[in-house]
Amino acid sequence: MTDFLLELLSEEIPARMQAKARADLEKLFADQLAAAGLKAESLQTWSTPRRLALIARGLPETTQAVSEELKGPPADAPDAAVEGFLRKAGLTRDALETRDVKGRATLFAVIDKPGRATADVLSEAIPAIVRAFPWPKSMRWGAASQTTESLRWVRPLQGIIALLGGYVVPCEVDGLVAGNTTVGHRFHHQGAVTVSGVEDYADVLRAAYVIVDHEERAKIIRDGAAKAAADAGFALIEDEGLVVENAGLTEWPVPLLGRFDPAFLEVPPEVIQLTARVNQKYFVVQDARGALAPAFVCTANIAAHDGGQAIVAGNEKVLAARLSDARFFWELDQKKTLEQHAEKLKAIVFHEKLGTVADKVERVAKLARWLCEEGIIKPSPLQGRGGSREAAEGEGQSPTSAQSPLPTLPSEGERAELANLAEQAARLCKADLVTEMVGEFPELQGLMGGYYAVKEGLDTQVAAAIRDHYKPVGQGDDVPNAPVTVAVSLADKLDTIAGFFFEEMPPTGSRDPFALRRAALGVWTTISANGLRLHLQTALTLAIAFYGKRIGAAGADLVKAYRAAKEAAGLEFTDADLAEARAAFISNNLSDEAKSAMIVGRVRPAVTAILDFFADRLKVQQREAGVRHDLIDAVFALGGEDDLVRLLARVKALQGFVETGEGTNLLAGYKRAANILKKEEAPSPLQGRGRSREAAEGEGQSPTSAQAPLPTLPPEGERALQHEPAEIALIDALDKAEAAADDAIAAEDFEGAMAALAELRAPIDAFFESVTVNDADPAKREARLNLLARFRAAVHRVADFSKIEG
Amino acid sequence: MILTLHRFWSSHGCLILQPYDMPMGAGTFHTATTLRALGPDPWNAAFVQPCRRPTDGRYGENPNRLQHYYQYQVILKPSPGDIQQLYLDSLTAIGVDPLLHDIRFVEDDWESPTLGAWGLGWEVWCDGMEVTQFTYFQQMGGFDCKPVAGELTYGLERLAMYIQGKDSVYDLDFNGRGVTYGDVFLENERQMSAWNFEHANTESLFDAFKKAVAECENCLDAKLPIPAYEQAIQASHVFNLLQARGVISVAERQAYMGRVRDLAKGSCQAWMEKNGWAA
């Protein structure tokens, strides 16, 4: 056994690439070994800005000798065949063996391959590794770059150490010959550093002011920065990303504390921290009260002979200039109001198909206003839930079912006030995108708008909404609960989702360039954490309608007129009416036919696609919470359930139910009934007796209203035909269960609805036990099938049980 | 400092050239860099180039941001194997002690969308301040550099601040007899910032842009790559002024840069053809 040291010395490797480079080096090396039948007992990799190193321990000195057998033609085969085999095996006739194979003399070639020296394997492997190295970006350099075929590396490659058991492995890559020397620290060490092997590599380098182990440098930085802060009476604000980055920028890290003028603290702390971190790679510190302190920690790459005073002074100067710039932006931005900034949004394209950011703001303002005017979002306090991560995760627990009373509308005045604030916040929420500060630090979007709004003296609710309307960004982020913020946040995300789906740019596979999945998850967590009762279908249709050519007030007036007309005629103005009415305004200059073609052809498919998309997102999101995806499908399959809070309540009630014995039995009865009906319905679509396939499938269409006509004969007719007591029992049970389930559903008591349906279990079992559906009398048969259809429809009040697995 | 750098690079085989006499955003625009980075012939040169970056103006109120400043540019083709050490030696020559100041090579992928050029390299930090841009040109005007040139761009004011230990560029000692950088340039910065940001006549700038584009095309038709390239420099600077005036929207910005890039690429292509070099 022996060991092997490889060092690839180069000009400075970008810090961010080093971790992957180590992993790539280890993998390429292991692959090369494996290809030769070798394996090391252990592999270790290190990196510094100037070198990638690999140490392999417990490496065999040679590869295994192998003996290879080739089966040839029969011994009596024609000469041509034998000669062909000899060529293939590289042997002469007398070197072949003859063996008996199933009673036939057959020729065999036995080729012994002796083991290869590991050094030989490595001298081929090293150039192969260097050439195949998958740097994210690589370059050519020097005289060799006369052609574009010259060696590529992340930055010019300067040297190779390849020592196997202390001996140089002879190899060469584009003129670079492997040896046993490297260089030390750029400034602390002059001349070559000679390494004898694995054992002294790290120590020899340490003596030359290079700490080759990146983990060790990270620890020095982590501990040293904390100590430097503590020595000055501050606490380091930890930042592991910065630790790793600084470790990737130094070979001899020395953390040093510097200070800046406290006057800069008037600039928001987030700005100072970002300036220090992104531009300068400095840590920031806080005082005992947790407030940002006017000091920072930088990491030098030398132990300066003045103890670092000049370095600190230089870095202080640089940070002061950076902060001076930040303050310049901070003050310049405040010379205009957010409203004035927002003017510039007209010049910023949101998406070429979806207009400018100013257009988006306009739509979001309308949608946010609508959410408030409809009473979907109520004035503070918002249901007293949400806002924290825990609340978001606990979602759906309380808004299930009967315990939570149906929402009552706040007064018109309150709604109008909230709507005004929401509209104002929405109109200003993107204004900071054109400020200097956000131009410099895009990650400060929202936050800066919030700061500027406060400085401008805007309503605190408006400022908070501007600040937080991007939230929640991904799982675990805070979920807004302030009403104005919720309105803007939801409107913004719904607008984005609606627009991209309407223009047929949904996420596909792993591609989600507009982060629509994150937006959908944000909508869901906001809705659930706040227990909002929102008909998505309506909201999305409206959102799409707002994308139409500016419909403005005329559109809203038309809705009002439509509503008034329907109500005057004593008709209910349903959500569907609203949705269609709004969508119809997509373009007022379209003919009626064109409008309905637009609705049918574009709006409805988009809304349906978005609802499916939400169902998928919900499944993914709820998987962790242990909610079964098939049950979500079962409820979604009903169609019409687009209130996510109620939907999840249904799903949870369903899950509670189907996992009980009663549920399982009812499911079994349902499946039996459904199978019989399926056989009956499928082959004879022309039956023409009012129970066509479509009608049967339409049964569950409006589970919310439960007013769908049941596909049954009049009860008297059934009764007249009745013979079997089990049929009578089932009809009675259905009469009761249907009524009870409808009442429970209307009260959103889904457990109650399940319990009511559970009463059907015994009658349906008894029915199957004692009644033959396929009676010789067609009238009886028909009546019994109708009864089963009624049973199925009853069950569909809560969910499409055919989607339930098991 | 400039004389020291001239002596240093001259002794390492560089031609010492003078600034290009047109407003430009960086020394890279100098024909001695852009055009000479193309083709197989060795080329080593060093020169000072004044740079104008209208959007970087701060009315003389920022201690190290200026709309007009000086770069020292070195171009070495092909890039020598010891170019990093040469560069560090040049720092020592002008008085930066690398055991007192923290010199670092920090990743910086350079790309000039208006020149159709890119390269890999670093920004060189001295105590956290970027003092030099160090680039191995990979492409120029859309053409592969064969061979690759190494480009060093020193920020002269910043380096001078280090060497003189000044906190503000305006406090730099200009002549050792009491004249400061501020005495020479502060008023320029104030007035030029005001002009760049507030007063430049945008109509005549748009007009100037159009004329430069037309003239460049005219030169390309006449197979005159150097004058064509000068018009590309002109168009680029006018575009920068329009940017500072805030009259180019985000959407238009790409289109304008695309126009300038086409001019630069066209000039480089004409240069390649004129010299008989294959792409």
CSV table of C-alpha atoms in Angstrom, one decimal, chain A residues 410-755:
chain,number,residue,atom,x,y,z
A,410,PRO,CA,-67.4,44.4,7.9
A,411,SER,CA,-69.3,47.6,7.4
A,412,GLU,CA,-69.1,49.3,4.0
A,413,GLY,CA,-67.2,52.2,5.5
A,414,GLU,CA,-64.5,50.0,6.9
A,415,ARG,CA,-64.3,48.1,3.7
A,416,ALA,CA,-63.9,51.3,1.7
A,417,GLU,CA,-61.2,52.6,4.0
A,418,LEU,CA,-59.2,49.4,3.7
A,419,ALA,CA,-59.7,49.3,0.0
A,420,ASN,CA,-58.3,52.8,-0.3
A,421,LEU,CA,-55.2,51.9,1.7
A,422,ALA,CA,-54.7,48.7,-0.3
A,423,GLU,CA,-55.0,50.6,-3.6
A,424,GLN,CA,-52.6,53.2,-2.4
A,425,ALA,CA,-50.0,50.6,-1.2
A,426,ALA,CA,-50.4,48.7,-4.5
A,427,ARG,CA,-49.8,51.8,-6.6
A,428,LEU,CA,-46.6,52.4,-4.7
A,429,CYS,CA,-45.4,48.9,-4.0
A,430,LYS,CA,-43.1,48.7,-7.1
A,431,ALA,CA,-41.8,52.3,-7.0
A,432,ASP,CA,-38.6,51.4,-5.3
A,433,LEU,CA,-37.5,49.3,-8.3
A,434,VAL,CA,-36.5,52.5,-10.0
A,435,THR,CA,-34.7,54.0,-7.0
A,436,GLU,CA,-30.9,54.2,-7.0
A,437,MET,CA,-30.6,52.0,-3.9
A,438,VAL,CA,-32.6,49.1,-5.4
A,439,GLY,CA,-30.7,49.6,-8.6
A,440,GLU,CA,-27.5,49.0,-6.6
A,441,PHE,CA,-28.9,46.3,-4.4
A,442,PRO,CA,-31.8,44.5,-6.1
A,443,GLU,CA,-32.3,42.3,-3.0
A,444,LEU,CA,-33.5,45.4,-1.1
A,445,GLN,CA,-36.7,45.6,-3.2
A,446,GLY,CA,-39.7,46.1,-1.0
A,447,LEU,CA,-37.6,47.0,2.0
A,448,MET,CA,-36.4,50.3,0.6
A,449,GLY,CA,-39.9,51.2,-0.6
A,450,GLY,CA,-41.0,50.6,3.0
A,451,TYR,CA,-38.3,52.9,4.4
A,452,TYR,CA,-39.0,55.6,1.9
A,453,ALA,CA,-42.8,55.4,2.6
A,454,VAL,CA,-42.1,55.9,6.3
A,455,LYS,CA,-39.8,58.8,5.5
A,456,GLU,CA,-42.5,60.3,3.4
A,457,GLY,CA,-44.9,60.0,6.2
A,458,LEU,CA,-47.3,57.6,4.5
A,459,ASP,CA,-49.7,55.6,6.6
A,460,THR,CA,-47.8,52.9,8.5
A,461,GLN,CA,-50.1,50.2,7.1
A,462,VAL,CA,-49.2,51.3,3.6
A,463,ALA,CA,-45.5,51.4,4.3
A,464,ALA,CA,-45.6,47.9,5.8
A,465,ALA,CA,-47.5,46.6,2.8
A,466,ILE,CA,-44.9,48.1,0.4
A,467,ARG,CA,-42.2,46.6,2.5
A,468,ASP,CA,-43.7,43.1,2.9
A,469,HIS,CA,-45.8,42.5,-0.2
A,470,TYR,CA,-43.2,40.1,-1.7
A,471,LYS,CA,-43.7,37.9,1.3
A,472,PRO,CA,-43.9,35.0,1.8
A,473,VAL,CA,-40.8,34.2,-0.3
A,474,GLY,CA,-40.6,30.4,-0.1
A,475,GLN,CA,-41.3,28.1,2.7
A,476,GLY,CA,-40.5,29.3,6.2
A,477,ASP,CA,-40.7,32.9,5.3
A,478,ASP,CA,-43.0,35.2,7.4
A,479,VAL,CA,-46.6,35.2,6.1
A,480,PRO,CA,-48.2,38.6,6.0
A,481,ASN,CA,-51.1,39.1,8.3
A,482,ALA,CA,-51.7,42.9,8.2
A,483,PRO,CA,-54.8,43.4,6.1
A,484,VAL,CA,-53.3,46.0,3.7
A,485,THR,CA,-50.2,43.8,3.2
A,486,VAL,CA,-52.3,40.7,2.6
A,487,ALA,CA,-54.3,42.5,0.0
A,488,VAL,CA,-51.3,43.7,-2.0
A,489,SER,CA,-49.3,40.5,-1.6
A,490,LEU,CA,-52.2,38.4,-2.8
A,491,ALA,CA,-53.1,40.7,-5.6
A,492,ASP,CA,-49.5,40.9,-6.8
A,493,LYS,CA,-49.1,37.1,-6.9
A,494,LEU,CA,-52.5,36.3,-8.3
A,495,ASP,CA,-51.9,38.9,-11.1
A,496,THR,CA,-48.6,37.3,-11.9
A,497,ILE,CA,-50.0,33.8,-12.0
A,498,ALA,CA,-53.0,34.8,-14.0
A,499,GLY,CA,-51.0,36.7,-16.6
A,500,PHE,CA,-48.5,34.0,-17.3
A,501,PHE,CA,-51.1,31.3,-17.5
A,502,PHE,CA,-53.3,33.4,-19.6
A,503,GLU,CA,-50.4,34.0,-22.0
A,504,GLU,CA,-49.7,30.3,-21.8
A,505,MET,CA,-46.4,30.4,-20.1
A,506,PRO,CA,-47.0,28.0,-17.2
A,507,PRO,CA,-44.1,26.3,-15.4
A,508,THR,CA,-43.0,23.1,-17.1
A,509,GLY,CA,-41.0,20.3,-15.5
A,510,SER,CA,-38.1,21.8,-13.7
A,511,ARG,CA,-38.4,25.1,-15.5
A,512,ASP,CA,-40.3,27.8,-13.6
A,513,PRO,CA,-38.6,31.0,-14.9
A,514,PHE,CA,-41.2,33.3,-13.4
A,515,ALA,CA,-41.3,31.6,-10.1
A,516,LEU,CA,-45.0,30.9,-10.4
A,517,ARG,CA,-44.8,27.9,-8.1
A,518,ARG,CA,-43.4,30.0,-5.4
A,519,ALA,CA,-46.1,32.6,-6.0
A,520,ALA,CA,-48.8,29.9,-5.8
A,521,LEU,CA,-47.4,28.6,-2.5
A,522,GLY,CA,-47.3,32.2,-1.3
A,523,VAL,CA,-51.0,32.6,-2.2
A,524,TRP,CA,-51.9,29.4,-0.4
A,525,THR,CA,-50.0,30.1,2.8
A,526,THR,CA,-51.3,33.6,3.0
A,527,ILE,CA,-54.9,32.5,2.4
A,528,SER,CA,-54.6,29.6,4.9
A,529,ALA,CA,-52.7,31.4,7.6
A,530,ASN,CA,-55.3,34.2,7.5
A,531,GLY,CA,-58.3,31.9,7.0
A,532,LEU,CA,-59.3,33.9,4.0
A,533,ARG,CA,-62.5,32.8,2.2
A,534,LEU,CA,-61.6,33.5,-1.4
A,535,HIS,CA,-63.2,32.0,-4.5
A,536,LEU,CA,-60.1,31.5,-6.6
A,537,GLN,CA,-62.0,31.1,-9.7
A,538,THR,CA,-63.6,34.4,-9.4
A,539,ALA,CA,-60.4,36.2,-8.3
A,540,LEU,CA,-58.4,34.7,-11.2
A,541,THR,CA,-61.1,35.4,-13.8
A,542,LEU,CA,-61.1,39.0,-12.5
A,543,ALA,CA,-57.3,39.1,-12.5
A,544,ILE,CA,-57.3,38.0,-16.1
A,545,ALA,CA,-60.0,40.5,-17.0
A,546,PHE,CA,-57.7,43.2,-15.7
A,547,TYR,CA,-55.1,42.2,-18.3
A,548,GLY,CA,-57.6,43.3,-21.0
A,549,LYS,CA,-57.3,46.7,-22.6
A,550,ARG,CA,-57.7,49.2,-19.8
A,551,ILE,CA,-61.3,48.6,-18.9
A,552,GLY,CA,-61.2,50.9,-15.9
A,553,ALA,CA,-64.2,52.2,-14.2
A,554,ALA,CA,-66.5,51.3,-17.1
A,555,GLY,CA,-65.9,47.6,-16.3
A,556,ALA,CA,-66.8,48.0,-12.7
A,557,ASP,CA,-69.9,50.0,-13.6
A,558,LEU,CA,-71.0,47.2,-16.0
A,559,VAL,CA,-70.7,44.7,-13.2
A,560,LYS,CA,-72.8,46.8,-11.0
A,561,ALA,CA,-75.4,47.2,-13.7
A,562,TYR,CA,-75.5,43.5,-14.3
A,563,ARG,CA,-75.8,42.7,-10.7
A,564,ALA,CA,-78.6,45.2,-10.3
A,565,ALA,CA,-80.5,43.8,-13.3
A,566,LYS,CA,-80.3,40.3,-12.0
A,567,GLU,CA,-81.3,41.2,-8.5
A,568,ALA,CA,-84.2,43.3,-9.8
A,569,ALA,CA,-85.4,40.3,-11.6
A,570,GLY,CA,-85.3,38.3,-8.4
A,571,LEU,CA,-82.4,36.2,-9.5
A,572,GLU,CA,-79.3,35.4,-7.5
A,573,PHE,CA,-76.2,37.1,-8.7
A,574,THR,CA,-73.7,34.2,-8.3
A,575,ASP,CA,-70.0,34.1,-8.3
A,576,ALA,CA,-70.1,32.6,-11.7
A,577,ASP,CA,-72.1,35.5,-13.0
A,578,LEU,CA,-69.6,37.9,-11.6
A,579,ALA,CA,-66.7,36.1,-13.1
A,580,GLU,CA,-68.3,36.0,-16.5
A,581,ALA,CA,-69.4,39.5,-16.4
A,582,ARG,CA,-66.0,40.8,-15.5
A,583,ALA,CA,-64.3,38.6,-18.1
A,584,ALA,CA,-66.7,39.9,-20.7
A,585,PHE,CA,-65.1,43.3,-20.4
A,586,ILE,CA,-61.8,42.1,-21.6
A,587,SER,CA,-62.5,44.1,-24.6
A,588,ASN,CA,-65.4,46.3,-25.0
A,589,ASN,CA,-65.0,46.7,-28.6
A,590,LEU,CA,-65.3,43.0,-29.3
A,591,SER,CA,-68.6,41.7,-30.6
A,592,ASP,CA,-70.6,39.5,-28.2
A,593,GLU,CA,-69.6,36.4,-30.1
A,594,ALA,CA,-66.0,37.4,-29.9
A,595,LYS,CA,-66.3,38.1,-26.2
A,596,SER,CA,-67.8,34.7,-25.5
A,597,ALA,CA,-65.2,33.1,-27.7
A,598,MET,CA,-62.6,34.9,-25.7
A,599,ILE,CA,-64.1,33.7,-22.4
A,600,VAL,CA,-64.6,30.1,-23.6
A,601,GLY,CA,-61.4,29.9,-25.6
A,602,ARG,CA,-58.9,31.8,-23.3
A,603,VAL,CA,-60.2,32.7,-19.9
A,604,ARG,CA,-61.8,29.5,-18.8
A,605,PRO,CA,-59.0,27.3,-19.9
A,606,ALA,CA,-56.5,29.5,-18.2
A,607,VAL,CA,-58.5,29.6,-15.0
A,608,THR,CA,-58.9,25.8,-15.1
A,609,ALA,CA,-55.2,25.4,-15.7
A,610,ILE,CA,-54.5,27.6,-12.7
A,611,LEU,CA,-56.8,25.7,-10.5
A,612,ASP,CA,-55.2,22.4,-11.5
A,613,PHE,CA,-51.8,24.1,-10.8
A,614,PHE,CA,-53.0,25.1,-7.4
A,615,ALA,CA,-54.2,21.5,-6.8
A,616,ASP,CA,-50.7,20.2,-7.7
A,617,ARG,CA,-49.0,22.8,-5.5
A,618,LEU,CA,-51.3,22.0,-2.7
A,619,LYS,CA,-50.5,18.3,-3.0
A,620,VAL,CA,-46.8,19.0,-2.8
A,621,GLN,CA,-47.2,21.4,0.0
A,622,GLN,CA,-49.5,19.2,2.0
A,623,ARG,CA,-47.5,16.0,1.5
A,624,GLU,CA,-45.2,16.9,4.4
A,625,ALA,CA,-48.3,17.5,6.6
A,626,GLY,CA,-49.3,13.9,5.8
A,627,VAL,CA,-52.4,14.9,3.7
A,628,ARG,CA,-53.1,12.3,1.1
A,629,HIS,CA,-52.8,13.5,-2.5
A,630,ASP,CA,-55.6,11.2,-3.7
A,631,LEU,CA,-58.0,12.9,-1.3
A,632,ILE,CA,-57.0,16.3,-2.6
A,633,ASP,CA,-57.8,15.0,-6.1
A,634,ALA,CA,-61.1,13.5,-4.9
A,635,VAL,CA,-62.2,16.9,-3.6
A,636,PHE,CA,-60.8,18.9,-6.6
A,637,ALA,CA,-62.5,16.4,-9.0
A,638,LEU,CA,-65.8,17.7,-7.8
A,639,GLY,CA,-65.1,20.9,-9.7
A,640,GLY,CA,-66.4,24.1,-8.3
A,641,GLU,CA,-64.5,23.9,-5.0
A,642,ASP,CA,-62.1,26.8,-5.4
A,643,ASP,CA,-62.1,28.1,-1.8
A,644,LEU,CA,-58.8,26.7,-0.7
A,645,VAL,CA,-59.6,27.0,3.0
A,646,ARG,CA,-62.8,25.0,2.6
A,647,LEU,CA,-61.2,22.7,0.2
A,648,LEU,CA,-58.5,21.7,2.7
A,649,ALA,CA,-61.1,21.4,5.4
A,650,ARG,CA,-63.0,19.0,3.2
A,651,VAL,CA,-59.9,17.0,2.5
A,652,LYS,CA,-59.0,16.8,6.1
A,653,ALA,CA,-62.5,15.7,7.1
A,654,LEU,CA,-62.3,13.1,4.3
A,655,GLN,CA,-59.0,11.8,5.4
A,656,GLY,CA,-60.3,11.5,9.0
A,657,PHE,CA,-63.3,9.6,7.6
A,658,VAL,CA,-61.8,7.2,5.1
A,659,GLU,CA,-59.2,6.1,7.6
A,660,THR,CA,-62.0,4.8,9.9
A,661,GLY,CA,-63.8,1.5,9.5
A,662,GLU,CA,-67.0,3.2,8.5
A,663,GLY,CA,-65.2,5.2,5.8
A,664,THR,CA,-63.5,2.1,4.5
A,665,ASN,CA,-66.8,0.2,4.3
A,666,LEU,CA,-68.6,3.1,2.7
A,667,LEU,CA,-65.8,3.3,0.2
A,668,ALA,CA,-66.2,-0.4,-0.6
A,669,GLY,CA,-69.9,0.0,-1.0
A,670,TYR,CA,-69.3,3.1,-3.2
A,671,LYS,CA,-66.9,1.3,-5.4
A,672,ARG,CA,-69.2,-1.6,-5.9
A,673,ALA,CA,-72.1,0.7,-6.9
A,674,ALA,CA,-69.8,2.8,-9.1
A,675,ASN,CA,-68.5,-0.3,-10.9
A,676,ILE,CA,-72.1,-1.5,-11.6
A,677,LEU,CA,-73.0,1.9,-12.9
A,678,LYS,CA,-69.9,2.2,-15.0
A,679,LYS,CA,-70.7,-1.1,-16.8
A,680,GLU,CA,-74.2,0.1,-17.4
A,681,GLU,CA,-73.3,3.5,-18.6
A,682,ALA,CA,-70.3,2.9,-20.7
A,683,PRO,CA,-71.4,0.7,-23.5
A,684,SER,CA,-74.8,2.2,-24.2
A,685,PRO,CA,-74.5,6.0,-24.5
A,686,LEU,CA,-77.6,6.0,-26.6
A,687,GLN,CA,-79.8,4.8,-23.8
A,688,GLY,CA,-81.7,8.0,-23.9
A,689,ARG,CA,-83.4,7.6,-20.6
A,690,GLY,CA,-82.2,10.7,-18.9
A,691,ARG,CA,-79.2,9.0,-17.6
A,692,SER,CA,-76.6,9.4,-20.2
A,693,ARG,CA,-73.0,9.3,-19.3
A,694,GLU,CA,-72.6,13.0,-19.2
A,695,ALA,CA,-75.5,13.4,-16.9
A,696,ALA,CA,-74.1,10.8,-14.5
A,697,GLU,CA,-70.8,12.5,-14.5
A,698,GLY,CA,-72.4,15.9,-14.0
A,699,GLU,CA,-73.9,14.6,-10.8
A,700,GLY,CA,-71.3,16.0,-8.5
A,701,GLN,CA,-70.8,19.2,-10.3
A,702,SER,CA,-72.1,21.6,-7.7
A,703,PRO,CA,-71.4,20.1,-4.4
A,704,THR,CA,-71.5,23.5,-2.8
A,705,SER,CA,-75.0,24.3,-3.7
A,706,ALA,CA,-76.1,20.6,-3.8
A,707,GLN,CA,-79.0,21.7,-5.9
A,708,ALA,CA,-78.1,19.6,-8.8
A,709,PRO,CA,-81.1,17.6,-9.9
A,710,LEU,CA,-80.7,14.0,-8.9
A,711,PRO,CA,-80.9,11.5,-11.6
A,712,THR,CA,-83.7,9.6,-10.0
A,713,LEU,CA,-87.2,8.7,-11.0
A,714,PRO,CA,-89.9,10.4,-8.9
A,715,PRO,CA,-90.0,8.8,-5.5
A,716,GLU,CA,-93.6,7.7,-6.0
A,717,GLY,CA,-92.5,5.8,-9.0
A,718,GLU,CA,-89.8,4.1,-7.1
A,719,ARG,CA,-92.1,3.3,-4.2
A,720,ALA,CA,-94.7,1.8,-6.6
A,721,LEU,CA,-92.1,-0.6,-7.9
A,722,GLN,CA,-90.6,-1.4,-4.6
A,723,HIS,CA,-90.5,-5.0,-3.5
A,724,GLU,CA,-87.5,-5.5,-1.4
A,725,PRO,CA,-87.2,-4.1,2.1
A,726,ALA,CA,-83.5,-3.4,1.6
A,727,GLU,CA,-84.4,-1.0,-1.2
A,728,ILE,CA,-86.9,0.8,1.0
A,729,ALA,CA,-84.4,1.0,3.7
A,730,LEU,CA,-81.8,2.5,1.4
A,731,ILE,CA,-84.2,5.1,0.1
A,732,ASP,CA,-85.2,6.1,3.5
A,733,ALA,CA,-81.6,6.3,4.5
A,734,LEU,CA,-80.8,8.4,1.5
A,735,ASP,CA,-83.6,10.8,2.2
A,736,LYS,CA,-82.2,11.4,5.6
A,737,ALA,CA,-78.5,11.3,4.8
A,738,GLU,CA,-78.9,13.7,1.8
A,739,ALA,CA,-80.7,16.3,3.8
A,740,ALA,CA,-78.3,16.0,6.8
A,741,ALA,CA,-75.3,16.1,4.6
A,742,ASP,CA,-76.6,19.1,2.7
A,743,ASP,CA,-77.2,21.0,6.0
A,744,ALA,CA,-73.8,20.1,7.3
A,745,ILE,CA,-72.1,21.2,4.1
A,746,ALA,CA,-74.0,24.4,4.1
A,747,ALA,CA,-72.7,25.0,7.6
A,748,GLU,CA,-69.2,23.8,6.4
A,749,ASP,CA,-69.3,21.0,8.9
A,750,PHE,CA,-67.6,18.4,6.7
A,751,GLU,CA,-67.2,15.9,9.5
A,752,GLY,CA,-70.9,16.2,10.0
A,753,ALA,CA,-71.5,15.6,6.4
A,754,MET,CA,-69.3,12.5,6.4
A,755,ALA,CA,-71.1,11.2,9.5
